[in-house]
């Protein structure tokens, strides 16, 4: 018999029926896919759960699972917040997500090839040349240059939300250096250590195979004439926000993690300095932005790049993953045209929904945005990490005017989208020691190589830990959950 003071974990759960709750339906019944785990968790007292939560935190602390936040007075290293209640996606729903993100990644790859070669989509009048030429991520050095196997976006991170209508929408396509996959794997490990018993009740797709598939993809795009390629990851260094992830991936793939000073170029070949002398490098997963890759080709002041690296790349002597110049399709203004891009290159209807997007460089869109800012989310096209975003219904009148001014100073830099109602998920909140609704999104991870495509069956569910907040990025105070994709 339960003690009289026993409180179930969900005894104070307060639902907002205007939001799509991942666990409870409109009638407050637990959705079928969550029934088992809901019963298991609800059998715990709050005191039990506090202990389990502390155990998970200790695991993250001991493993050094951290990230850097830059916008403080000085960079701070923080433990990545983790919630013990997993998100569950059934097999059928996942099939749609997987097909949809693969479709987008393939279309984006074809788009990047086209704009650096024949520019057919521009000739067809579907995407304006001005938009491409004015992108900070468009590299003239990549014009008519052919990467190995024709792959540009080897690694993609696609951000999705589930709206109040229960449908998935893509918020962003991240194809420069998408981060977060290491947290996917450690979230699973932390949950197994804290609540291993719950895994006996579900058949869940593994996530631990990501590094194996990443290495296979890298090896598949080795330069011509190389039998067994030497692959490395290049990092900007320990002060980069994602350094933990860089080291994790190198360790789990069994390859070297290097900085620019560890590499040199001789006769247009790249070499790694080792205690046994120089060793030729064939494939580099670069976690350095384009501008800093090579001071001889791009930013002269780069101290983290490798002089001569781009010349070696142009000669086909080394493969860079992702290809330089890929970020032109990462520009949020390009997102506006994704339905047309998919139809143009693949001849298919988009599987996943696009959020209607206004690009402020278009006069009619600009007029609408300026008149409707309280109903819109305004985003800079070239920022990441949730920086620079204005959510209209959270702004004061003075702040609305300030946003208008910023847009008018540089309309090309901004897009706007309707305020989407991100779904909510029960999340344990330390301060009140109970579960509450919090908004979530999902970042998927896709690999494209020579005759190889792979979507990690899991992804990173990010949680906006502040009540009512729609920004889920860790740099903005967000946390994460383990994401279960069911086998059937």
Short mmCIF file of C-alpha atoms in Angstrom, two decimals:
data_model
loop_
_atom_site.label_atom_id
_atom_site.label_comp_id
_atom_site.label_asym_id
_atom_site.label_seq_id
_atom_site.Cartn_x
_atom_site.Cartn_y
_atom_site.Cartn_z
CA UNK A 1 0.00 0.00 0.00
CA UNK A 2 1.25 3.45 -0.85
CA UNK A 3 2.00 5.76 2.10
CA UNK A 4 -0.61 8.48 2.60
CA UNK A 5 1.90 11.18 1.64
CA UNK A 6 2.86 9.36 -1.61
CA UNK A 7 2.73 11.70 -4.59
CA UNK A 8 2.81 10.38 -8.14
CA UNK A 9 5.18 12.08 -10.53
CA UNK A 10 2.33 13.38 -12.66
CA UNK A 11 -0.04 14.30 -9.81
CA UNK A 12 0.43 18.04 -10.47
CA UNK A 13 0.82 17.86 -14.27
CA UNK A 14 -1.06 20.77 -15.77
CA UNK A 15 -2.06 20.48 -19.42
CA UNK A 16 -2.71 23.29 -21.83
CA UNK A 17 -5.24 21.90 -24.28
CA UNK A 18 -4.26 24.48 -26.90
CA UNK A 19 -0.88 22.81 -27.28
CA UNK A 20 -0.09 19.44 -28.87
CA UNK A 21 1.03 17.24 -26.00
CA UNK A 22 3.24 14.34 -27.10
CA UNK A 23 2.03 12.15 -24.20
CA UNK A 24 -1.61 13.07 -23.59
CA UNK A 25 -4.41 13.42 -26.15
CA UNK A 26 -7.10 16.10 -26.12
CA UNK A 27 -9.13 14.06 -23.60
CA UNK A 28 -6.11 13.76 -21.29
CA UNK A 29 -5.73 10.06 -22.03
CA UNK A 30 -2.17 8.76 -22.32
CA UNK A 31 -1.35 8.05 -25.97
CA UNK A 32 -0.96 4.34 -26.78
CA UNK A 33 2.77 4.53 -27.47
CA UNK A 34 3.47 6.05 -24.04
CA UNK A 35 1.18 3.85 -21.89
CA UNK A 36 3.80 1.41 -20.63
CA UNK A 37 6.40 3.97 -19.77
CA UNK A 38 3.86 6.29 -18.20
CA UNK A 39 2.76 3.52 -15.83
CA UNK A 40 6.39 2.70 -15.00
CA UNK A 41 7.33 6.30 -14.25
CA UNK A 42 4.15 7.06 -12.40
CA UNK A 43 4.92 4.21 -10.03
CA UNK A 44 7.87 6.21 -8.69
CA UNK A 45 7.55 8.71 -5.90
CA UNK A 46 8.96 12.18 -6.35
CA UNK A 47 11.76 11.35 -3.90
CA UNK A 48 12.69 8.28 -5.99
CA UNK A 49 12.82 10.39 -9.10
CA UNK A 50 14.92 13.11 -7.51
CA UNK A 51 17.51 10.45 -6.69
CA UNK A 52 17.43 9.05 -10.23
CA UNK A 53 17.73 12.54 -11.68
CA UNK A 54 20.77 13.26 -9.52
CA UNK A 55 22.29 9.98 -10.68
CA UNK A 56 21.90 11.05 -14.32
CA UNK A 57 23.45 14.45 -13.59
CA UNK A 58 26.41 12.78 -11.93
CA UNK A 59 26.89 10.60 -15.02
CA UNK A 60 27.01 13.66 -17.27
CA UNK A 61 29.37 15.45 -14.89
CA UNK A 62 31.74 12.48 -14.61
CA UNK A 63 31.76 11.99 -18.39
CA UNK A 64 32.52 15.68 -18.94
CA UNK A 65 29.53 16.07 -21.29
CA UNK A 66 29.63 19.82 -21.69
CA UNK A 67 29.22 22.71 -24.09
CA UNK A 68 30.52 26.27 -24.22
CA UNK A 69 28.31 29.35 -24.03
CA UNK A 70 29.79 32.41 -25.73
CA UNK A 71 27.38 35.22 -24.96
CA UNK A 72 28.36 35.65 -21.34
CA UNK A 73 31.10 38.09 -20.35
CA UNK A 74 33.47 35.23 -20.96
CA UNK A 75 32.95 31.69 -22.30
CA UNK A 76 31.54 29.24 -19.78
CA UNK A 77 31.59 25.48 -19.91
CA UNK A 78 28.27 23.97 -18.81
CA UNK A 79 26.93 20.49 -18.19
CA UNK A 80 24.35 19.65 -20.84
CA UNK A 81 20.88 19.48 -19.17
CA UNK A 82 19.21 16.09 -19.65
CA UNK A 83 15.65 14.97 -18.90
CA UNK A 84 14.98 11.38 -17.87
CA UNK A 85 11.58 11.04 -19.55
CA UNK A 86 12.24 9.96 -23.18
CA UNK A 87 10.38 11.05 -26.27
CA UNK A 88 8.91 8.13 -28.23
CA UNK A 89 8.31 8.04 -31.99
CA UNK A 90 6.54 5.01 -33.44
CA UNK A 91 7.92 3.14 -36.46
CA UNK A 92 5.38 4.44 -39.00
CA UNK A 93 5.83 8.05 -37.98
CA UNK A 94 9.60 7.65 -38.18
CA UNK A 95 9.41 6.22 -41.71
CA UNK A 96 7.85 9.48 -42.89
CA UNK A 97 10.48 11.56 -41.07
CA UNK A 98 13.33 9.48 -42.50
CA UNK A 99 12.04 9.61 -46.07
CA UNK A 100 11.42 13.33 -45.71
CA UNK A 101 14.84 14.33 -44.41
CA UNK A 102 16.61 12.15 -46.98
CA UNK A 103 14.58 13.79 -49.72
CA UNK A 104 15.58 17.26 -48.52
CA UNK A 105 19.26 16.36 -48.21
CA UNK A 106 19.40 14.88 -51.71
CA UNK A 107 17.61 17.90 -53.16
CA UNK A 108 19.96 20.30 -51.38
CA UNK A 109 22.98 18.39 -52.68
CA UNK A 110 21.67 18.67 -56.24
CA UNK A 111 20.95 22.36 -55.67
CA UNK A 112 24.49 23.09 -54.47
CA UNK A 113 26.00 21.27 -57.45
CA UNK A 114 23.76 23.20 -59.81
CA UNK A 115 24.53 26.66 -58.46
CA UNK A 116 28.26 25.99 -58.71
CA UNK A 117 27.87 24.65 -62.26
CA UNK A 118 25.07 25.24 -64.80
CA UNK A 119 22.69 27.25 -62.56
CA UNK A 120 19.66 25.66 -64.20
CA UNK A 121 17.34 26.53 -61.32
CA UNK A 122 18.27 30.18 -61.71
CA UNK A 123 17.78 30.04 -65.49
CA UNK A 124 14.36 28.53 -64.82
CA UNK A 125 13.51 31.57 -62.73
CA UNK A 126 12.79 29.61 -59.56
CA UNK A 127 15.59 31.00 -57.38
CA UNK A 128 16.98 34.52 -57.97
CA UNK A 129 20.70 34.82 -58.75
CA UNK A 130 20.87 37.85 -56.48
CA UNK A 131 20.00 35.63 -53.53
CA UNK A 132 22.87 33.26 -54.32
CA UNK A 133 25.45 35.90 -55.16
CA UNK A 134 24.71 37.90 -52.03
CA UNK A 135 25.05 34.92 -49.69
CA UNK A 136 28.06 35.20 -47.39
CA UNK A 137 28.48 31.44 -47.77
CA UNK A 138 28.69 31.37 -51.57
CA UNK A 139 32.30 30.67 -52.56
CA UNK A 140 33.36 31.63 -56.07
CA UNK A 141 36.32 29.31 -55.52
CA UNK A 142 33.90 26.36 -55.75
CA UNK A 143 32.55 27.24 -59.21
CA UNK A 144 32.99 24.29 -61.62
CA UNK A 145 34.81 22.30 -58.95
CA UNK A 146 33.60 18.70 -58.57
CA UNK A 147 33.82 17.06 -55.13
CA UNK A 148 34.37 13.31 -54.89
CA UNK A 149 31.20 11.38 -55.82
CA UNK A 150 29.40 14.69 -56.30
CA UNK A 151 28.62 14.99 -52.60
CA UNK A 152 28.62 18.38 -50.85
CA UNK A 153 26.46 17.94 -47.77
CA UNK A 154 27.84 14.69 -46.41
CA UNK A 155 26.46 15.46 -42.95
CA UNK A 156 23.17 17.25 -42.40
CA UNK A 157 21.12 18.15 -39.35
CA UNK A 158 17.44 18.80 -40.07
CA UNK A 159 15.38 20.56 -37.38
CA UNK A 160 11.73 19.57 -37.16
CA UNK A 161 8.81 20.48 -34.96
CA UNK A 162 5.37 19.01 -34.52
CA UNK A 163 2.74 21.75 -34.81
CA UNK A 164 -0.62 21.92 -33.00
CA UNK A 165 -2.17 20.17 -36.04
CA UNK A 166 -0.07 17.08 -35.20
CA UNK A 167 2.04 17.34 -38.38
CA UNK A 168 5.80 17.65 -38.65
CA UNK A 169 7.30 20.81 -40.16
CA UNK A 170 10.92 21.48 -41.02
CA UNK A 171 12.23 24.61 -39.31
CA UNK A 172 15.80 24.62 -40.62
CA UNK A 173 18.28 22.64 -42.71
CA UNK A 174 21.73 22.69 -41.07
CA UNK A 175 24.44 21.63 -43.51
CA UNK A 176 27.54 23.43 -42.35
CA UNK A 177 28.66 21.79 -39.11
CA UNK A 178 25.51 20.45 -37.39
CA UNK A 179 26.20 19.53 -33.76
CA UNK A 180 24.43 17.42 -31.18
CA UNK A 181 24.85 13.82 -32.24
CA UNK A 182 27.17 13.00 -29.33
CA UNK A 183 24.42 14.05 -26.91
CA UNK A 184 22.03 11.63 -28.65
CA UNK A 185 24.32 8.74 -27.79
CA UNK A 186 25.14 9.88 -24.25
CA UNK A 187 21.46 10.56 -23.51
CA UNK A 188 20.79 6.91 -24.28
CA UNK A 189 23.69 5.81 -22.07
CA UNK A 190 22.56 8.03 -19.19
CA UNK A 191 19.01 6.71 -19.33
CA UNK A 192 20.20 3.11 -19.41
CA UNK A 193 22.36 3.70 -16.35
CA UNK A 194 19.56 5.40 -14.44
CA UNK A 195 16.48 3.44 -15.51
CA UNK A 196 17.64 0.33 -17.33
CA UNK A 197 14.41 -1.54 -16.51
CA UNK A 198 12.30 0.63 -18.79
CA UNK A 199 14.17 -0.66 -21.85
CA UNK A 200 12.78 -4.14 -21.24
CA UNK A 201 9.31 -2.94 -22.20
CA UNK A 202 10.06 -1.49 -25.64
CA UNK A 203 11.93 -2.56 -28.79
CA UNK A 204 13.99 0.53 -29.58
CA UNK A 205 16.26 1.30 -32.54
CA UNK A 206 19.92 1.68 -31.50
CA UNK A 207 21.80 4.98 -31.87
CA UNK A 208 25.26 3.72 -31.04
CA UNK A 209 25.95 2.88 -34.71
CA UNK A 210 26.31 6.52 -35.80
CA UNK A 211 30.10 6.71 -35.56
CA UNK A 212 30.49 3.46 -37.50
CA UNK A 213 28.31 4.83 -40.30
CA UNK A 214 30.06 8.21 -40.21
CA UNK A 215 33.44 6.56 -40.73
CA UNK A 216 32.07 4.39 -43.55
CA UNK A 217 30.68 7.49 -45.23
CA UNK A 218 34.01 9.33 -44.91
CA UNK A 219 35.91 6.38 -46.34
CA UNK A 220 33.43 6.15 -49.22
CA UNK A 221 34.45 9.62 -50.46
CA UNK A 222 38.20 8.99 -50.42
CA UNK A 223 40.23 10.62 -53.19
CA UNK A 224 40.85 8.72 -56.41
CA UNK A 225 43.74 6.24 -56.21
CA UNK A 226 43.60 5.80 -52.43
CA UNK A 227 43.00 2.26 -51.17
CA UNK A 228 42.77 2.66 -47.40
CA UNK A 229 42.17 6.33 -46.57
CA UNK A 230 43.46 8.12 -43.50
CA UNK A 231 40.59 10.10 -42.03
CA UNK A 232 40.80 12.82 -39.36
CA UNK A 233 38.60 15.42 -37.68
CA UNK A 234 39.91 18.96 -37.56
CA UNK A 235 38.70 21.13 -34.67
CA UNK A 236 39.21 24.84 -33.92
CA UNK A 237 40.33 23.75 -30.44
CA UNK A 238 39.20 23.31 -26.87
CA UNK A 239 37.41 26.66 -26.70
CA UNK A 240 34.97 25.78 -29.47
CA UNK A 241 31.40 25.26 -28.20
CA UNK A 242 31.26 21.77 -29.69
CA UNK A 243 34.76 20.59 -28.76
CA UNK A 244 33.34 17.81 -26.63
CA UNK A 245 31.53 16.46 -29.69
CA UNK A 246 34.62 16.69 -31.88
CA UNK A 247 36.62 14.62 -29.40
CA UNK A 248 33.75 12.15 -28.91
CA UNK A 249 33.42 11.46 -32.64
CA UNK A 250 37.16 11.07 -33.14
CA UNK A 251 37.40 8.68 -30.22
CA UNK A 252 34.44 6.54 -31.26
CA UNK A 253 35.61 6.35 -34.89
CA UNK A 254 39.18 5.56 -33.83
CA UNK A 255 40.68 8.41 -35.85
CA UNK A 256 42.85 11.38 -34.94
CA UNK A 257 41.45 14.67 -33.68
CA UNK A 258 43.73 17.40 -35.03
CA UNK A 259 44.05 21.16 -35.03
CA UNK A 260 45.37 23.24 -37.93
CA UNK A 261 48.86 23.28 -36.45
CA UNK A 262 48.93 19.45 -36.61
CA UNK A 263 48.62 19.46 -40.41
CA UNK A 264 50.74 20.81 -43.25
CA UNK A 265 50.55 20.81 -47.03
CA UNK A 266 53.43 19.81 -49.29
CA UNK A 267 53.15 19.59 -53.09
CA UNK A 268 49.36 19.86 -52.76
CA UNK A 269 49.05 16.86 -50.45
CA UNK A 270 47.98 17.10 -46.80
CA UNK A 271 50.09 15.53 -44.07
CA UNK A 272 49.63 15.00 -40.35
CA UNK A 273 52.58 15.44 -38.00
CA UNK A 274 53.10 12.29 -35.93
CA UNK A 275 55.89 11.06 -33.67
CA UNK A 276 56.85 8.73 -36.53
CA UNK A 277 57.03 11.51 -39.10
CA UNK A 278 54.53 12.83 -41.62
CA UNK A 279 51.46 10.76 -42.51
CA UNK A 280 49.32 11.56 -45.55
CA UNK A 281 45.71 12.53 -44.79
CA UNK A 282 42.96 11.71 -47.30
CA UNK A 283 39.62 12.69 -45.78
CA UNK A 284 39.04 15.53 -43.30
CA UNK A 285 35.81 16.03 -41.37
CA UNK A 286 36.26 19.71 -40.83
CA UNK A 287 34.56 21.46 -37.92
CA UNK A 288 36.04 24.78 -38.99
CA UNK A 289 33.96 27.32 -40.92
CA UNK A 290 34.84 27.99 -44.56
CA UNK A 291 36.46 31.35 -43.90
CA UNK A 292 39.01 29.91 -41.49
CA UNK A 293 39.97 26.75 -43.40
CA UNK A 294 42.95 28.13 -45.30
CA UNK A 295 44.56 31.56 -44.76
CA UNK A 296 46.06 31.44 -48.25
CA UNK A 297 42.61 31.20 -49.85
CA UNK A 298 40.12 32.74 -47.43
CA UNK A 299 40.63 34.82 -44.27
CA UNK A 300 44.27 35.84 -44.04
CA UNK A 301 44.02 36.20 -40.27
CA UNK A 302 42.96 32.62 -39.65
CA UNK A 303 45.22 30.95 -37.09
CA UNK A 304 43.22 27.73 -36.96
CA UNK A 305 43.32 26.73 -40.63
CA UNK A 306 45.93 25.00 -42.77
CA UNK A 307 47.85 27.01 -45.40
CA UNK A 308 47.46 25.37 -48.81
CA UNK A 309 44.55 23.11 -47.79
CA UNK A 310 42.17 24.44 -50.43
CA UNK A 311 44.76 23.99 -53.19
CA UNK A 312 45.09 20.33 -52.16
CA UNK A 313 41.30 20.04 -52.19
CA UNK A 314 41.04 21.56 -55.68
CA UNK A 315 43.58 19.04 -56.96
CA UNK A 316 41.42 16.22 -55.59
CA UNK A 317 44.15 15.08 -53.20
CA UNK A 318 42.03 15.41 -50.08
CA UNK A 319 38.28 15.33 -49.42
CA UNK A 320 36.68 17.90 -47.13
CA UNK A 321 33.53 16.87 -45.29
CA UNK A 322 31.28 18.90 -45.71
CA UNK A 323 32.47 20.55 -48.89
CA UNK A 324 33.44 24.24 -48.77
CA UNK A 325 30.65 26.51 -49.96
CA UNK A 326 27.92 24.15 -48.79
CA UNK A 327 26.65 26.84 -46.44
CA UNK A 328 25.06 28.70 -49.36
CA UNK A 329 22.18 26.24 -49.05
CA UNK A 330 22.21 26.61 -45.26
CA UNK A 331 21.24 30.25 -45.69
CA UNK A 332 17.76 30.53 -44.18
CA UNK A 333 16.64 32.56 -47.18
CA UNK A 334 17.08 29.42 -49.32
CA UNK A 335 14.67 27.60 -47.00
CA UNK A 336 11.96 29.78 -48.55
CA UNK A 337 12.43 27.94 -51.84
CA UNK A 338 12.74 24.35 -50.58
CA UNK A 339 9.44 23.05 -52.00
CA UNK A 340 10.47 24.33 -55.46
CA UNK A 341 14.00 22.96 -55.04
CA UNK A 342 12.69 19.47 -54.24
CA UNK A 343 10.29 19.47 -57.18
CA UNK A 344 12.90 20.85 -59.61
CA UNK A 345 15.66 18.35 -58.88
CA UNK A 346 13.76 15.24 -57.77
CA UNK A 347 10.43 15.66 -59.50
CA UNK A 348 8.70 14.84 -56.22
CA UNK A 349 6.32 16.52 -53.83
CA UNK A 350 7.93 17.44 -50.51
CA UNK A 351 7.28 14.75 -47.92
CA UNK A 352 7.76 17.08 -44.96
CA UNK A 353 6.03 20.42 -44.60
CA UNK A 354 7.81 23.74 -44.95
CA UNK A 355 6.85 26.60 -42.65
CA UNK A 356 5.62 29.49 -44.79
CA UNK A 357 8.55 31.91 -44.90
CA UNK A 358 8.77 35.58 -45.79
CA UNK A 359 12.09 36.82 -47.07
CA UNK A 360 12.55 40.49 -46.36
CA UNK A 361 14.51 41.15 -49.57
CA UNK A 362 11.22 40.73 -51.48
CA UNK A 363 9.24 44.01 -51.33
CA UNK A 364 5.81 42.42 -50.76
CA UNK A 365 7.21 40.13 -48.08
CA UNK A 366 9.01 43.05 -46.43
CA UNK A 367 5.81 45.09 -46.30
CA UNK A 368 3.90 42.21 -44.73
CA UNK A 369 6.63 41.53 -42.17
CA UNK A 370 6.89 45.15 -41.06
CA UNK A 371 3.11 45.29 -40.58
CA UNK A 372 2.84 41.98 -38.72
CA UNK A 373 5.90 41.57 -36.51
CA UNK A 374 3.86 40.73 -33.36
CA UNK A 375 2.58 37.62 -35.21
CA UNK A 376 5.92 36.48 -36.59
CA UNK A 377 9.28 35.00 -35.66
CA UNK A 378 12.04 37.07 -37.25
CA UNK A 379 15.37 35.30 -37.85
CA UNK A 380 18.72 36.37 -39.31
CA UNK A 381 19.61 34.13 -42.26
CA UNK A 382 23.16 33.42 -41.18
CA UNK A 383 23.02 32.84 -37.43
CA UNK A 384 22.85 29.58 -35.49
CA UNK A 385 22.29 28.55 -31.90
CA UNK A 386 19.07 30.55 -31.53
CA UNK A 387 20.94 33.87 -31.60
CA UNK A 388 19.31 36.95 -33.13
CA UNK A 389 15.77 35.52 -33.12
CA UNK A 390 12.82 37.79 -32.22
CA UNK A 391 9.50 36.19 -31.28
CA UNK A 392 6.87 38.80 -32.06
CA UNK A 393 4.31 38.08 -29.35
CA UNK A 394 7.00 38.40 -26.66
CA UNK A 395 8.11 41.87 -27.76
CA UNK A 396 7.15 45.24 -26.32
CA UNK A 397 6.10 48.04 -28.68
CA UNK A 398 9.54 49.57 -28.39
CA UNK A 399 11.17 46.22 -29.20
CA UNK A 400 8.92 45.79 -32.24
CA UNK A 401 10.09 49.16 -33.53
CA UNK A 402 13.69 48.17 -32.88
CA UNK A 403 13.24 44.98 -34.90
CA UNK A 404 11.71 46.96 -37.78
CA UNK A 405 14.70 49.27 -37.79
CA UNK A 406 17.17 46.40 -37.87
CA UNK A 407 15.30 44.71 -40.75
CA UNK A 408 15.17 47.92 -42.79
CA UNK A 409 18.91 48.42 -42.40
CA UNK A 410 19.58 45.07 -44.13
CA UNK A 411 16.44 43.28 -45.46
CA UNK A 412 18.55 40.56 -47.14
CA UNK A 413 19.65 39.37 -43.73
CA UNK A 414 16.19 38.51 -42.37
CA UNK A 415 13.36 36.06 -42.86
CA UNK A 416 10.12 35.80 -40.91
CA UNK A 417 7.80 32.90 -40.22
CA UNK A 418 4.44 32.54 -38.46
CA UNK A 419 4.80 31.68 -34.78
CA UNK A 420 4.50 27.91 -34.81
CA UNK A 421 3.12 26.09 -31.82
CA UNK A 422 5.86 23.59 -31.01
CA UNK A 423 4.52 20.43 -29.38
CA UNK A 424 5.07 19.97 -25.66
CA UNK A 425 6.41 17.01 -23.70
CA UNK A 426 6.31 16.19 -20.02
CA UNK A 427 9.66 17.29 -18.61
CA UNK A 428 10.99 17.05 -15.07
CA UNK A 429 11.62 20.50 -13.62
CA UNK A 430 14.10 20.63 -10.77
CA UNK A 431 12.81 23.83 -9.19
CA UNK A 432 9.31 22.47 -8.55
CA UNK A 433 10.22 18.76 -8.40
CA UNK A 434 7.44 17.74 -10.76
CA UNK A 435 6.69 17.22 -14.44
CA UNK A 436 5.52 20.15 -16.53
CA UNK A 437 4.83 20.77 -20.21
CA UNK A 438 7.78 22.10 -22.15
CA UNK A 439 8.19 22.80 -25.87
CA UNK A 440 10.39 20.39 -27.87
CA UNK A 441 11.84 20.03 -31.35
CA UNK A 442 13.81 17.28 -33.07
CA UNK A 443 17.17 17.42 -34.86
CA UNK A 444 17.80 14.48 -37.17
CA UNK A 445 21.23 13.49 -38.51
CA UNK A 446 21.67 12.34 -42.12
CA UNK A 447 24.78 11.05 -43.91
CA UNK A 448 25.30 11.02 -47.68
CA UNK A 449 28.31 9.29 -49.24
CA UNK A 450 29.21 7.38 -52.38
CA UNK A 451 26.36 4.86 -52.72
CA UNK A 452 25.58 5.37 -49.04
CA UNK A 453 22.78 7.12 -47.20
CA UNK A 454 22.01 6.85 -43.51
CA UNK A 455 19.63 8.54 -41.12
CA UNK A 456 20.29 8.04 -37.42
CA UNK A 457 17.17 6.43 -35.95
CA UNK A 458 16.81 8.68 -32.96
CA UNK A 459 17.88 12.27 -33.28
CA UNK A 460 18.20 14.91 -30.62
CA UNK A 461 15.02 16.05 -28.91
CA UNK A 462 15.77 19.51 -27.57
CA UNK A 463 13.71 20.99 -24.75
CA UNK A 464 13.05 24.63 -23.94
CA UNK A 465 13.40 24.41 -20.16
CA UNK A 466 11.89 27.83 -19.45
CA UNK A 467 8.10 27.70 -19.30
CA UNK A 468 6.51 29.06 -22.49
CA UNK A 469 9.85 29.55 -24.23
CA UNK A 470 10.01 28.42 -27.87
CA UNK A 471 13.80 28.51 -28.24
CA UNK A 472 15.25 25.10 -27.51
CA UNK A 473 18.97 25.68 -28.19
CA UNK A 474 21.34 24.68 -25.41
CA UNK A 475 23.07 28.06 -25.74
CA UNK A 476 19.71 29.63 -24.84
CA UNK A 477 19.11 27.49 -21.75
CA UNK A 478 17.65 24.43 -23.46
CA UNK A 479 18.09 20.80 -22.50
CA UNK A 480 17.48 17.46 -24.20
CA UNK A 481 15.80 14.07 -23.98
CA UNK A 482 16.59 10.60 -25.19
CA UNK A 483 14.60 9.96 -28.37
CA UNK A 484 13.24 6.46 -28.88
CA UNK A 485 12.34 5.27 -32.36
CA UNK A 486 10.39 2.04 -32.02
CA UNK A 487 11.22 -0.97 -34.19
CA UNK A 488 7.56 -1.81 -34.79
#
